[in-house]
mmCIF file of C-alpha atoms in Angstrom:
data_model
loop_
_atom_site.group_PDB
_atom_site.id
_atom_site.type_symbol
_atom_site.label_atom_id
_atom_site.label_comp_id
_atom_site.label_asym_id
_atom_site.label_seq_id
_atom_site.Cartn_x
_atom_site.Cartn_y
_atom_site.Cartn_z
ATOM 1 C CA MET A 1 -129.481 152.392 76.391
ATOM 2 C CA THR A 2 -131.532 149.351 75.436
ATOM 3 C CA LEU A 3 -131.465 146.173 77.534
ATOM 4 C CA PRO A 4 -130.439 142.830 76.049
ATOM 5 C CA LEU A 5 -133.401 140.503 75.625
ATOM 6 C CA ALA A 6 -133.751 136.714 75.645
ATOM 7 C CA LEU A 7 -135.899 134.677 73.255
ATOM 8 C CA GLY A 8 -137.345 131.328 74.287
ATOM 9 C CA ILE A 9 -138.911 129.035 71.691
ATOM 10 C CA ASP A 10 -141.101 126.054 72.587
ATOM 11 C CA PHE A 11 -141.789 123.295 70.069
ATOM 12 C CA GLY A 12 -144.709 121.374 71.534
ATOM 13 C CA THR A 13 -146.861 118.598 70.173
ATOM 14 C CA SER A 14 -149.286 120.865 68.300
ATOM 15 C CA GLY A 15 -147.368 124.002 67.452
ATOM 16 C CA VAL A 16 -144.661 126.503 68.246
ATOM 17 C CA ARG A 17 -144.687 129.262 70.856
ATOM 18 C CA ALA A 18 -142.180 131.990 71.576
ATOM 19 C CA ALA A 19 -141.557 134.491 74.353
ATOM 20 C CA VAL A 20 -139.129 137.388 74.750
ATOM 21 C CA VAL A 21 -138.154 138.544 78.238
ATOM 22 C CA ASP A 22 -135.891 141.253 79.602
ATOM 23 C CA PRO A 23 -133.192 140.710 82.286
ATOM 24 C CA GLN A 24 -135.815 141.291 85.019
ATOM 25 C CA ARG A 25 -137.949 138.512 83.490
ATOM 26 C CA HIS A 26 -140.623 140.910 82.292
ATOM 27 C CA LEU A 27 -142.487 139.554 79.290
ATOM 28 C CA CYS A 28 -141.923 141.733 76.228
ATOM 29 C CA TRP A 29 -143.476 139.685 73.409
ATOM 30 C CA GLN A 30 -145.313 136.415 72.810
ATOM 31 C CA TYR A 31 -146.137 134.413 69.709
ATOM 32 C CA ARG A 32 -147.847 131.152 68.818
ATOM 33 C CA GLN A 33 -148.924 129.244 65.740
ATOM 34 C CA GLY A 34 -149.788 125.712 64.707
ATOM 35 C CA TYR A 35 -147.492 123.679 62.541
ATOM 36 C CA PRO A 36 -147.848 124.073 58.776
ATOM 37 C CA HIS A 37 -149.228 121.062 56.939
ATOM 38 C CA ARG A 38 -145.891 119.673 55.847
ATOM 39 C CA PRO A 39 -143.993 116.556 56.911
ATOM 40 C CA ALA A 40 -141.760 116.926 59.949
ATOM 41 C CA PRO A 41 -139.036 118.144 60.195
ATOM 42 C CA ASP A 42 -139.772 120.551 57.345
ATOM 43 C CA CYS A 43 -142.802 121.866 59.225
ATOM 44 C CA TRP A 44 -140.649 122.563 62.300
ATOM 45 C CA ARG A 45 -138.118 124.534 60.292
ATOM 46 C CA GLN A 46 -140.839 126.512 58.534
ATOM 47 C CA ALA A 47 -142.507 127.268 61.887
ATOM 48 C CA LEU A 48 -139.153 128.383 63.353
ATOM 49 C CA PHE A 49 -138.484 130.793 60.512
ATOM 50 C CA SER A 50 -142.071 132.063 60.530
ATOM 51 C CA LEU A 51 -141.813 133.070 64.181
ATOM 52 C CA LEU A 52 -138.451 134.766 63.618
ATOM 53 C CA ALA A 53 -140.016 136.687 60.751
ATOM 54 C CA ALA A 54 -142.807 137.772 63.111
ATOM 55 C CA LEU A 55 -140.404 139.372 65.615
ATOM 56 C CA PRO A 56 -141.149 143.106 65.892
ATOM 57 C CA GLY A 57 -138.480 145.272 64.322
ATOM 58 C CA ALA A 58 -137.862 147.044 67.624
ATOM 59 C CA ILE A 59 -137.236 143.773 69.453
ATOM 60 C CA ALA A 60 -135.271 141.535 67.077
ATOM 61 C CA PRO A 61 -131.977 143.504 67.204
ATOM 62 C CA GLN A 62 -132.034 143.551 71.018
ATOM 63 C CA ILE A 63 -132.186 139.763 71.397
ATOM 64 C CA SER A 64 -128.841 138.612 72.777
ATOM 65 C CA ARG A 65 -129.564 134.932 73.551
ATOM 66 C CA VAL A 66 -131.931 132.265 72.210
ATOM 67 C CA ALA A 67 -132.942 128.910 73.731
ATOM 68 C CA ILE A 68 -135.162 126.238 72.195
ATOM 69 C CA ASP A 69 -137.037 123.435 73.929
ATOM 70 C CA GLY A 70 -138.594 120.427 72.240
ATOM 71 C CA THR A 71 -140.574 117.325 73.075
ATOM 72 C CA SER A 72 -138.458 114.850 75.027
ATOM 73 C CA GLY A 73 -137.610 111.739 73.052
ATOM 74 C CA THR A 74 -138.423 113.170 69.615
ATOM 75 C CA VAL A 75 -135.339 112.309 67.562
ATOM 76 C CA LEU A 76 -133.851 112.505 64.082
ATOM 77 C CA LEU A 77 -131.044 110.532 62.438
ATOM 78 C CA CYS A 78 -129.044 112.951 60.323
ATOM 79 C CA ASP A 79 -126.233 112.981 57.793
ATOM 80 C CA PRO A 80 -123.153 115.234 58.239
ATOM 81 C CA ALA A 81 -125.073 118.225 56.829
ATOM 82 C CA GLY A 82 -127.956 117.801 59.267
ATOM 83 C CA LYS A 83 -130.368 116.329 56.723
ATOM 84 C CA SER A 84 -132.773 113.839 58.282
ATOM 85 C CA LEU A 85 -132.283 110.395 56.738
ATOM 86 C CA THR A 86 -135.705 109.111 57.820
ATOM 87 C CA PRO A 87 -138.905 110.651 59.167
ATOM 88 C CA PRO A 88 -138.409 111.668 62.813
ATOM 89 C CA LEU A 89 -139.563 109.323 65.550
ATOM 90 C CA LEU A 90 -141.803 111.281 67.904
ATOM 91 C CA TYR A 91 -141.758 111.388 71.696
ATOM 92 C CA ASN A 92 -144.530 108.770 72.083
ATOM 93 C CA HIS A 93 -143.398 106.372 69.348
ATOM 94 C CA PRO A 94 -142.603 102.997 70.980
ATOM 95 C CA CYS A 95 -139.745 100.915 69.619
ATOM 96 C CA LYS A 96 -140.640 97.710 71.413
ATOM 97 C CA ASP A 97 -138.586 95.528 69.077
ATOM 98 C CA SER A 98 -135.355 97.171 70.228
ATOM 99 C CA LEU A 99 -136.181 97.213 73.936
ATOM 100 C CA GLU A 100 -134.684 93.765 74.573
ATOM 101 C CA THR A 101 -131.362 94.967 73.176
ATOM 102 C CA VAL A 102 -131.502 98.164 75.241
ATOM 103 C CA ASN A 103 -132.359 96.288 78.421
ATOM 104 C CA ALA A 104 -129.418 93.945 77.845
ATOM 105 C CA ILE A 105 -126.920 96.811 78.095
ATOM 106 C CA ALA A 106 -128.619 99.572 80.107
ATOM 107 C CA PRO A 107 -129.001 99.440 83.901
ATOM 108 C CA ALA A 108 -132.545 98.694 85.002
ATOM 109 C CA HIS A 109 -132.931 102.137 86.598
ATOM 110 C CA SER A 110 -131.808 104.010 83.480
ATOM 111 C CA PRO A 111 -134.361 106.368 81.853
ATOM 112 C CA ALA A 112 -133.047 104.973 78.556
ATOM 113 C CA ALA A 113 -134.553 101.574 79.412
ATOM 114 C CA SER A 114 -137.932 102.432 77.897
ATOM 115 C CA ALA A 115 -139.544 101.667 74.556
ATOM 116 C CA THR A 116 -140.064 105.390 73.880
ATOM 117 C CA SER A 117 -136.550 106.491 74.900
ATOM 118 C CA SER A 118 -134.135 108.169 72.513
ATOM 119 C CA LEU A 119 -131.807 105.194 72.880
ATOM 120 C CA ALA A 120 -134.492 102.644 71.990
ATOM 121 C CA LYS A 121 -135.166 104.618 68.805
ATOM 122 C CA LEU A 122 -131.472 104.842 67.937
ATOM 123 C CA VAL A 123 -131.031 101.092 68.420
ATOM 124 C CA TRP A 124 -134.166 100.420 66.344
ATOM 125 C CA TRP A 125 -132.786 102.505 63.478
ATOM 126 C CA HIS A 126 -129.490 100.624 63.649
ATOM 127 C CA GLN A 127 -131.329 97.298 63.587
ATOM 128 C CA THR A 128 -133.794 98.082 60.801
ATOM 129 C CA LEU A 129 -132.304 100.618 58.387
ATOM 130 C CA PRO A 130 -130.615 99.333 55.247
ATOM 131 C CA PRO A 131 -126.822 99.491 55.639
ATOM 132 C CA ALA A 132 -126.590 102.007 52.805
ATOM 133 C CA VAL A 133 -128.789 104.412 54.782
ATOM 134 C CA TRP A 134 -127.218 103.737 58.176
ATOM 135 C CA HIS A 135 -123.722 104.392 56.821
ATOM 136 C CA GLN A 136 -124.785 107.941 55.926
ATOM 137 C CA ALA A 137 -125.713 108.657 59.545
ATOM 138 C CA ALA A 138 -123.508 111.134 61.403
ATOM 139 C CA TYR A 139 -125.680 112.392 64.274
ATOM 140 C CA LEU A 140 -128.576 111.352 66.458
ATOM 141 C CA LEU A 141 -130.293 114.664 67.308
ATOM 142 C CA HIS A 142 -133.269 115.578 69.431
ATOM 143 C CA GLN A 143 -135.873 117.990 68.142
ATOM 144 C CA ALA A 144 -134.396 120.915 70.085
ATOM 145 C CA ASP A 145 -130.856 119.999 68.955
ATOM 146 C CA TRP A 146 -131.810 119.966 65.286
ATOM 147 C CA LEU A 147 -133.733 123.221 65.495
ATOM 148 C CA GLY A 148 -130.936 124.970 67.368
ATOM 149 C CA ALA A 149 -128.529 123.949 64.633
ATOM 150 C CA GLN A 150 -130.806 125.597 62.073
ATOM 151 C CA LEU A 151 -129.802 128.843 63.776
ATOM 152 C CA HIS A 152 -126.146 128.338 64.726
ATOM 153 C CA GLY A 153 -125.049 125.740 62.152
ATOM 154 C CA GLN A 154 -123.138 123.526 64.621
ATOM 155 C CA TRP A 155 -124.328 119.947 64.130
ATOM 156 C CA GLY A 156 -123.913 117.069 66.551
ATOM 157 C CA LEU A 157 -124.650 118.944 69.798
ATOM 158 C CA SER A 158 -127.255 118.242 72.457
ATOM 159 C CA ASP A 159 -127.964 119.131 76.100
ATOM 160 C CA TYR A 160 -128.086 116.875 79.128
ATOM 161 C CA HIS A 161 -131.827 117.321 79.657
ATOM 162 C CA ASN A 162 -132.718 115.953 76.224
ATOM 163 C CA SER A 163 -129.907 113.372 76.378
ATOM 164 C CA LEU A 164 -130.986 111.792 79.673
ATOM 165 C CA LYS A 165 -133.174 109.253 77.849
ATOM 166 C CA LEU A 166 -130.358 108.631 75.399
ATOM 167 C CA GLY A 167 -128.389 107.126 78.278
ATOM 168 C CA TYR A 168 -126.211 110.124 79.171
ATOM 169 C CA ASP A 169 -125.180 110.104 82.836
ATOM 170 C CA VAL A 170 -126.202 113.447 84.343
ATOM 171 C CA GLY A 171 -124.388 112.586 87.573
ATOM 172 C CA ASP A 172 -120.961 112.002 86.022
ATOM 173 C CA LEU A 173 -121.688 114.297 83.048
ATOM 174 C CA GLY A 174 -120.605 111.807 80.437
ATOM 175 C CA TYR A 175 -121.690 108.773 78.473
ATOM 176 C CA PRO A 176 -121.367 105.672 80.689
ATOM 177 C CA ASN A 177 -119.055 102.788 79.853
ATOM 178 C CA TRP A 178 -121.894 100.580 78.675
ATOM 179 C CA MET A 179 -122.562 103.021 75.821
ATOM 180 C CA GLN A 180 -118.969 103.010 74.602
ATOM 181 C CA GLY A 181 -117.980 100.815 71.677
ATOM 182 C CA GLN A 182 -121.515 100.039 70.565
ATOM 183 C CA PRO A 183 -122.139 99.846 66.800
ATOM 184 C CA TRP A 184 -124.178 103.060 67.036
ATOM 185 C CA SER A 185 -121.863 104.994 69.394
ATOM 186 C CA GLY A 186 -120.406 107.039 66.560
ATOM 187 C CA VAL A 187 -123.607 109.034 66.045
ATOM 188 C CA LEU A 188 -124.047 110.113 69.687
ATOM 189 C CA PRO A 189 -124.110 113.914 70.070
ATOM 190 C CA ARG A 190 -121.675 115.930 72.181
ATOM 191 C CA VAL A 191 -123.611 117.000 75.269
ATOM 192 C CA LEU A 192 -123.571 120.493 76.798
ATOM 193 C CA ALA A 193 -125.211 121.951 79.885
ATOM 194 C CA PRO A 194 -128.659 123.440 79.183
ATOM 195 C CA GLY A 195 -128.218 127.182 78.728
ATOM 196 C CA GLU A 196 -124.537 126.866 77.823
ATOM 197 C CA GLY A 197 -123.558 129.059 74.894
ATOM 198 C CA VAL A 198 -123.104 127.233 71.597
ATOM 199 C CA ALA A 199 -122.450 129.846 68.916
ATOM 200 C CA CYS A 200 -123.803 133.041 67.426
ATOM 201 C CA VAL A 201 -126.610 132.827 64.891
ATOM 202 C CA ARG A 202 -125.455 132.236 61.347
ATOM 203 C CA GLU A 203 -124.859 135.399 59.366
ATOM 204 C CA THR A 204 -127.617 134.547 56.898
ATOM 205 C CA VAL A 205 -130.109 134.063 59.750
ATOM 206 C CA ALA A 206 -129.139 137.352 61.396
ATOM 207 C CA GLN A 207 -129.506 139.287 58.165
ATOM 208 C CA LYS A 208 -132.780 137.686 57.133
ATOM 209 C CA PHE A 209 -134.576 138.222 60.448
ATOM 210 C CA GLY A 210 -132.951 141.394 61.738
ATOM 211 C CA LEU A 211 -131.109 139.717 64.601
ATOM 212 C CA SER A 212 -127.857 141.020 65.985
ATOM 213 C CA PRO A 213 -124.871 139.116 64.543
ATOM 214 C CA SER A 214 -123.701 138.690 68.152
ATOM 215 C CA CYS A 215 -126.967 136.989 69.207
ATOM 216 C CA GLN A 216 -125.973 133.696 70.805
ATOM 217 C CA VAL A 217 -127.853 130.411 70.652
ATOM 218 C CA VAL A 218 -127.562 128.339 73.823
ATOM 219 C CA ALA A 219 -128.036 124.633 74.440
ATOM 220 C CA GLY A 220 -131.716 123.888 74.927
ATOM 221 C CA THR A 221 -133.916 121.698 77.088
ATOM 222 C CA THR A 222 -137.094 119.627 77.009
ATOM 223 C CA ASP A 223 -140.597 121.070 76.934
ATOM 224 C CA SER A 224 -141.478 119.740 80.383
ATOM 225 C CA ILE A 225 -138.374 121.212 82.027
ATOM 226 C CA ALA A 226 -139.024 124.526 80.283
ATOM 227 C CA ALA A 227 -142.533 124.440 81.754
ATOM 228 C CA PHE A 228 -140.998 123.834 85.183
ATOM 229 C CA LEU A 229 -138.664 126.816 84.786
ATOM 230 C CA ALA A 230 -141.644 129.031 83.886
ATOM 231 C CA SER A 231 -143.824 127.875 86.768
ATOM 232 C CA GLY A 232 -142.470 129.795 89.738
ATOM 233 C CA ALA A 233 -141.245 126.671 91.560
ATOM 234 C CA ILE A 234 -138.025 127.537 93.378
ATOM 235 C CA ALA A 235 -137.490 125.324 96.440
ATOM 236 C CA PRO A 236 -137.152 121.602 97.197
ATOM 237 C CA GLY A 237 -140.645 120.215 97.661
ATOM 238 C CA ASP A 238 -142.114 122.335 94.881
ATOM 239 C CA GLY A 239 -143.797 120.151 92.283
ATOM 240 C CA VAL A 240 -145.008 120.999 88.804
ATOM 241 C CA THR A 241 -147.658 118.987 87.006
ATOM 242 C CA SER A 242 -147.784 119.663 83.289
ATOM 243 C CA LEU A 243 -151.197 118.798 81.874
ATOM 244 C CA GLY A 244 -150.579 118.796 78.154
ATOM 245 C CA SER A 245 -151.001 116.032 75.608
ATOM 246 C CA THR A 246 -149.326 113.873 78.218
ATOM 247 C CA LEU A 247 -149.192 114.208 82.008
ATOM 248 C CA ALA A 248 -145.721 114.947 83.379
ATOM 249 C CA ILE A 249 -144.773 115.624 86.979
ATOM 250 C CA LYS A 250 -141.506 117.001 88.306
ATOM 251 C CA LEU A 251 -140.496 117.626 91.903
ATOM 252 C CA LEU A 252 -137.547 119.798 92.880
ATOM 253 C CA SER A 253 -135.553 117.654 95.277
ATOM 254 C CA ALA A 254 -132.344 117.812 97.261
ATOM 255 C CA GLN A 255 -131.879 114.099 96.526
ATOM 256 C CA ARG A 256 -131.562 112.289 93.230
ATOM 257 C CA VAL A 257 -134.038 109.433 92.704
ATOM 258 C CA ASP A 258 -133.939 106.896 89.862
ATOM 259 C CA VAL A 259 -136.281 103.911 89.979
ATOM 260 C CA GLY A 260 -136.674 102.361 86.551
ATOM 261 C CA GLU A 261 -139.272 99.909 87.823
ATOM 262 C CA TYR A 262 -141.727 102.818 88.095
ATOM 263 C CA GLY A 263 -140.384 105.076 85.352
ATOM 264 C CA ILE A 264 -138.911 107.546 87.887
ATOM 265 C CA TYR A 265 -135.813 109.445 86.831
ATOM 266 C CA SER A 266 -133.930 112.594 87.798
ATOM 267 C CA HIS A 267 -132.753 115.540 85.757
ATOM 268 C CA ARG A 268 -129.918 117.689 87.029
ATOM 269 C CA LEU A 269 -130.977 121.283 87.750
ATOM 270 C CA GLY A 270 -128.209 123.402 89.266
ATOM 271 C CA ASN A 271 -127.410 122.014 92.706
ATOM 272 C CA HIS A 272 -130.724 120.181 92.934
ATOM 273 C CA TRP A 273 -132.554 117.476 91.038
ATOM 274 C CA LEU A 274 -135.808 117.390 89.144
ATOM 275 C CA VAL A 275 -137.301 114.040 90.066
ATOM 276 C CA GLY A 276 -140.314 112.806 88.186
ATOM 277 C CA GLY A 277 -141.805 110.925 85.324
ATOM 278 C CA ALA A 278 -144.184 111.266 82.421
ATOM 279 C CA SER A 279 -147.395 109.331 81.901
ATOM 280 C CA ASN A 280 -148.834 108.600 78.468
ATOM 281 C CA SER A 281 -152.171 109.697 79.882
ATOM 282 C CA GLY A 282 -153.189 113.323 79.478
ATOM 283 C CA GLY A 283 -154.949 115.715 77.171
ATOM 284 C CA ALA A 284 -154.489 113.535 74.103
ATOM 285 C CA VAL A 285 -156.927 111.053 75.647
ATOM 286 C CA LEU A 286 -159.519 113.778 76.196
ATOM 287 C CA GLU A 287 -159.085 115.082 72.641
ATOM 288 C CA LYS A 288 -159.714 111.596 71.316
ATOM 289 C CA PHE A 289 -163.309 111.862 72.559
ATOM 290 C CA PHE A 290 -164.134 115.590 72.814
ATOM 291 C CA ASP A 291 -163.230 118.826 71.085
ATOM 292 C CA ARG A 292 -162.264 121.872 73.148
ATOM 293 C CA VAL A 293 -165.769 123.375 73.129
ATOM 294 C CA ALA A 294 -167.305 120.128 74.359
ATOM 295 C CA LEU A 295 -164.611 119.743 77.032
ATOM 296 C CA ASP A 296 -165.365 123.176 78.448
ATOM 297 C CA ALA A 297 -169.119 122.657 78.404
ATOM 298 C CA LEU A 298 -169.031 119.149 79.883
ATOM 299 C CA SER A 299 -166.543 120.168 82.588
ATOM 300 C CA GLN A 300 -168.999 122.768 83.858
ATOM 301 C CA ARG A 301 -171.645 120.052 84.273
ATOM 302 C CA ILE A 302 -169.448 117.999 86.604
ATOM 303 C CA ASP A 303 -169.907 118.361 90.372
ATOM 304 C CA PRO A 304 -166.381 117.761 91.761
ATOM 305 C CA THR A 305 -167.795 117.025 95.213
ATOM 306 C CA VAL A 306 -169.696 113.963 93.974
ATOM 307 C CA PRO A 307 -167.447 110.882 93.650
ATOM 308 C CA THR A 308 -167.407 108.772 90.517
ATOM 309 C CA GLU A 309 -167.628 104.985 90.567
ATOM 310 C CA LEU A 310 -165.683 104.728 87.302
ATOM 311 C CA ASP A 311 -162.185 103.289 87.626
ATOM 312 C CA TYR A 312 -160.390 104.360 84.456
ATOM 313 C CA TYR A 313 -156.749 104.309 83.400
ATOM 314 C CA PRO A 314 -156.969 106.737 80.476
ATOM 315 C CA LEU A 315 -154.602 105.980 77.598
ATOM 316 C CA THR A 316 -154.969 106.439 73.854
ATOM 317 C CA GLU A 317 -153.287 103.073 73.156
ATOM 318 C CA PRO A 318 -151.488 100.318 75.064
ATOM 319 C CA GLY A 319 -148.278 101.315 76.797
ATOM 320 C CA GLU A 320 -147.423 103.366 79.884
ATOM 321 C CA ARG A 321 -144.205 104.897 81.240
ATOM 322 C CA PHE A 322 -145.057 106.273 84.709
ATOM 323 C CA PRO A 323 -146.190 105.650 87.437
ATOM 324 C CA ILE A 324 -146.495 102.183 85.883
ATOM 325 C CA ASN A 325 -143.671 101.303 83.518
ATOM 326 C CA ASP A 326 -145.313 98.751 81.239
ATOM 327 C CA PRO A 327 -145.131 99.041 77.427
ATOM 328 C CA ALA A 328 -148.083 96.630 77.168
ATOM 329 C CA LEU A 329 -150.416 98.238 79.728
ATOM 330 C CA ALA A 330 -153.873 98.394 78.179
ATOM 331 C CA PRO A 331 -156.173 101.443 78.442
ATOM 332 C CA ARG A 332 -159.040 101.030 80.889
ATOM 333 C CA LEU A 333 -161.957 103.094 79.577
ATOM 334 C CA SER A 334 -165.045 101.018 80.225
ATOM 335 C CA PRO A 335 -167.830 100.919 81.044
ATOM 336 C CA ARG A 336 -168.725 104.135 79.239
ATOM 337 C CA PRO A 337 -171.856 105.815 80.619
ATOM 338 C CA GLU A 338 -174.356 107.351 78.232
ATOM 339 C CA ASP A 339 -173.885 110.753 79.864
ATOM 340 C CA ASP A 340 -170.778 112.350 78.332
ATOM 341 C CA SER A 341 -170.179 114.508 81.412
ATOM 342 C CA ALA A 342 -170.082 111.367 83.587
ATOM 343 C CA PHE A 343 -167.610 109.828 81.139
ATOM 344 C CA LEU A 344 -165.425 112.948 81.253
ATOM 345 C CA HIS A 345 -165.665 112.932 85.056
ATOM 346 C CA GLY A 346 -164.246 109.421 85.098
ATOM 347 C CA LEU A 347 -161.421 110.365 82.720
ATOM 348 C CA LEU A 348 -160.401 113.406 84.778
ATOM 349 C CA VAL A 349 -160.446 111.465 88.049
ATOM 350 C CA GLY A 350 -158.450 108.673 86.433
ATOM 351 C CA MET A 351 -155.744 111.165 85.445
ATOM 352 C CA ALA A 352 -155.809 112.767 88.892
ATOM 353 C CA ARG A 353 -155.198 109.348 90.434
ATOM 354 C CA ILE A 354 -152.209 108.848 88.146
ATOM 355 C CA GLU A 355 -150.825 112.193 89.340
ATOM 356 C CA GLN A 356 -151.506 111.280 92.979
ATOM 357 C CA ARG A 357 -149.761 107.930 92.637
ATOM 358 C CA GLY A 358 -146.830 109.593 90.913
ATOM 359 C CA TYR A 359 -146.122 112.049 93.721
ATOM 360 C CA GLU A 360 -146.605 109.298 96.318
ATOM 361 C CA LEU A 361 -143.968 107.176 94.603
ATOM 362 C CA LEU A 362 -141.474 110.041 94.479
ATOM 363 C CA GLY A 363 -141.785 110.547 98.229
ATOM 364 C CA GLN A 364 -141.608 106.839 98.995
ATOM 365 C CA HIS A 365 -138.310 106.553 97.139
ATOM 366 C CA GLY A 366 -136.526 109.443 98.819
ATOM 367 C CA ALA A 367 -137.420 112.680 97.053
ATOM 368 C CA SER A 368 -137.885 115.852 99.093
ATOM 369 C CA PRO A 369 -141.365 115.954 100.699
ATOM 370 C CA LEU A 370 -143.999 117.540 98.467
ATOM 371 C CA ARG A 371 -145.088 120.955 99.801
ATOM 372 C CA GLN A 372 -147.020 122.518 96.914
ATOM 373 C CA ILE A 373 -147.899 121.903 93.264
ATOM 374 C CA TYR A 374 -147.857 124.333 90.374
ATOM 375 C CA THR A 375 -149.976 123.427 87.368
ATOM 376 C CA ALA A 376 -148.809 124.090 83.816
ATOM 377 C CA GLY A 377 -149.992 123.080 80.362
ATOM 378 C CA GLY A 378 -153.337 123.482 78.653
ATOM 379 C CA GLY A 379 -155.157 121.545 81.384
ATOM 380 C CA ALA A 380 -154.232 124.212 83.925
ATOM 381 C CA THR A 381 -157.216 126.278 82.802
ATOM 382 C CA ASN A 382 -159.751 123.562 83.676
ATOM 383 C CA GLU A 383 -161.086 124.526 87.122
ATOM 384 C CA THR A 384 -163.100 121.309 87.465
ATOM 385 C CA TRP A 385 -159.986 119.245 86.925
ATOM 386 C CA ARG A 386 -158.138 121.338 89.531
ATOM 387 C CA GLN A 387 -160.846 120.681 92.118
ATOM 388 C CA LEU A 388 -160.828 116.953 91.394
ATOM 389 C CA ARG A 389 -157.056 116.903 91.836
ATOM 390 C CA ALA A 390 -157.243 118.959 95.036
ATOM 391 C CA ALA A 391 -159.509 116.306 96.574
ATOM 392 C CA LEU A 392 -156.778 113.680 96.095
ATOM 393 C CA LEU A 393 -153.559 115.631 96.659
ATOM 394 C CA PRO A 394 -152.707 116.785 100.217
ATOM 395 C CA VAL A 395 -150.928 120.066 99.359
ATOM 396 C CA PRO A 396 -151.913 123.442 97.874
ATOM 397 C CA ILE A 397 -152.370 123.465 94.105
ATOM 398 C CA LYS A 398 -151.557 126.728 92.336
ATOM 399 C CA ASN A 399 -151.533 127.854 88.760
ATOM 400 C CA ALA A 400 -148.018 128.326 87.456
ATOM 401 C CA ALA A 401 -146.697 131.878 87.255
ATOM 402 C CA SER A 402 -146.579 131.197 83.527
ATOM 403 C CA VAL A 403 -148.012 128.172 81.765
ATOM 404 C CA GLU A 404 -145.880 128.781 78.675
ATOM 405 C CA ALA A 405 -142.829 126.577 78.239
ATOM 406 C CA ALA A 406 -141.487 129.273 75.905
ATOM 407 C CA VAL A 407 -141.183 131.586 78.920
ATOM 408 C CA GLY A 408 -139.143 128.935 80.724
ATOM 409 C CA SER A 409 -136.842 128.621 77.714
ATOM 410 C CA ALA A 410 -136.454 132.403 77.712
ATOM 411 C CA TYR A 411 -135.438 132.223 81.383
ATOM 412 C CA LEU A 412 -132.921 129.513 80.454
ATOM 413 C CA ALA A 413 -131.541 131.769 77.748
ATOM 414 C CA LEU A 414 -131.098 134.580 80.292
ATOM 415 C CA GLY A 415 -128.775 132.306 82.273
#
């Protein structure tokens, strides 16, 4: 008798990854590829179908549940058939022109009160699209929502992890009163619990890729929460720092904390809360100056025990979300020393200070005390960076049990 398997699919900033696990959470198969050189969302759909085509013939029929995660705040405006009416707005795209309107209706502590939030993007579309285009709109969908619908065919559904920055109230599990009756309210998705069953894969999808017709697609999550689920964090006080293109921290807490002034917000996770925030700093800043080979070589030249006098706030462009919530915050990247390793040292310490300040703020505003940190994302492999962080953070720092968000989505699919 074969065991039912779960497939998790992670759509990150640079490509797609997949993982299949069994009911005991043993990893059975992994996959990764970059996005094809086509405009989004076509490249996402092609990448999704390419990975399904790559499933081994012995595994595909055993998959009973599928979950997809995507980048938080990446959204599409779609017609009733799920066709995107405009190019997607990505997770880091600021809609500063609509922020005044959002701030006029959203509570100050709301995660939606940000220039990069899903709601700010929805309001911007409503304000700027020609009426003939807007009137075709049926659904505002997040990246994971749209990709899930490619498999199950049910449009207009989301999950409450992705929908937090749309303004959905994860405490009351509903859209708040201030979102009702707005001129854009009609395109809001119906929100499900992450991991909740949606529907079986479409017959054409099952036949084309050898999936069981009873394989169920479940409501998805965000990439950072999927990374948390994969990390091994299990108890209040466990933190996860995801060092990807951006720097996101999440702390499992018995208490909910929302402080919009600092970009702190809480996701619901079972009977606990994931308290945290996401900085615009991170690996994208490093990649702006160095390729991967240079990063590895220069990191090895840094002595983590020697302090740097450089006081950087590394950003690729103006605008920060957490631990400073300021859409106009300018990068601080000067002076730049002639020695590239000294420059990299300053960048890494600057990011470590952002992480340090982030966890300090969570504790100061009532989150469960930090007891240990798991590191996920591509930056988890940089031992120099880990040592620099360890000098600033007062708790043990461990590598995550898995650094693949796809594994976390597979765990979500297991239920």
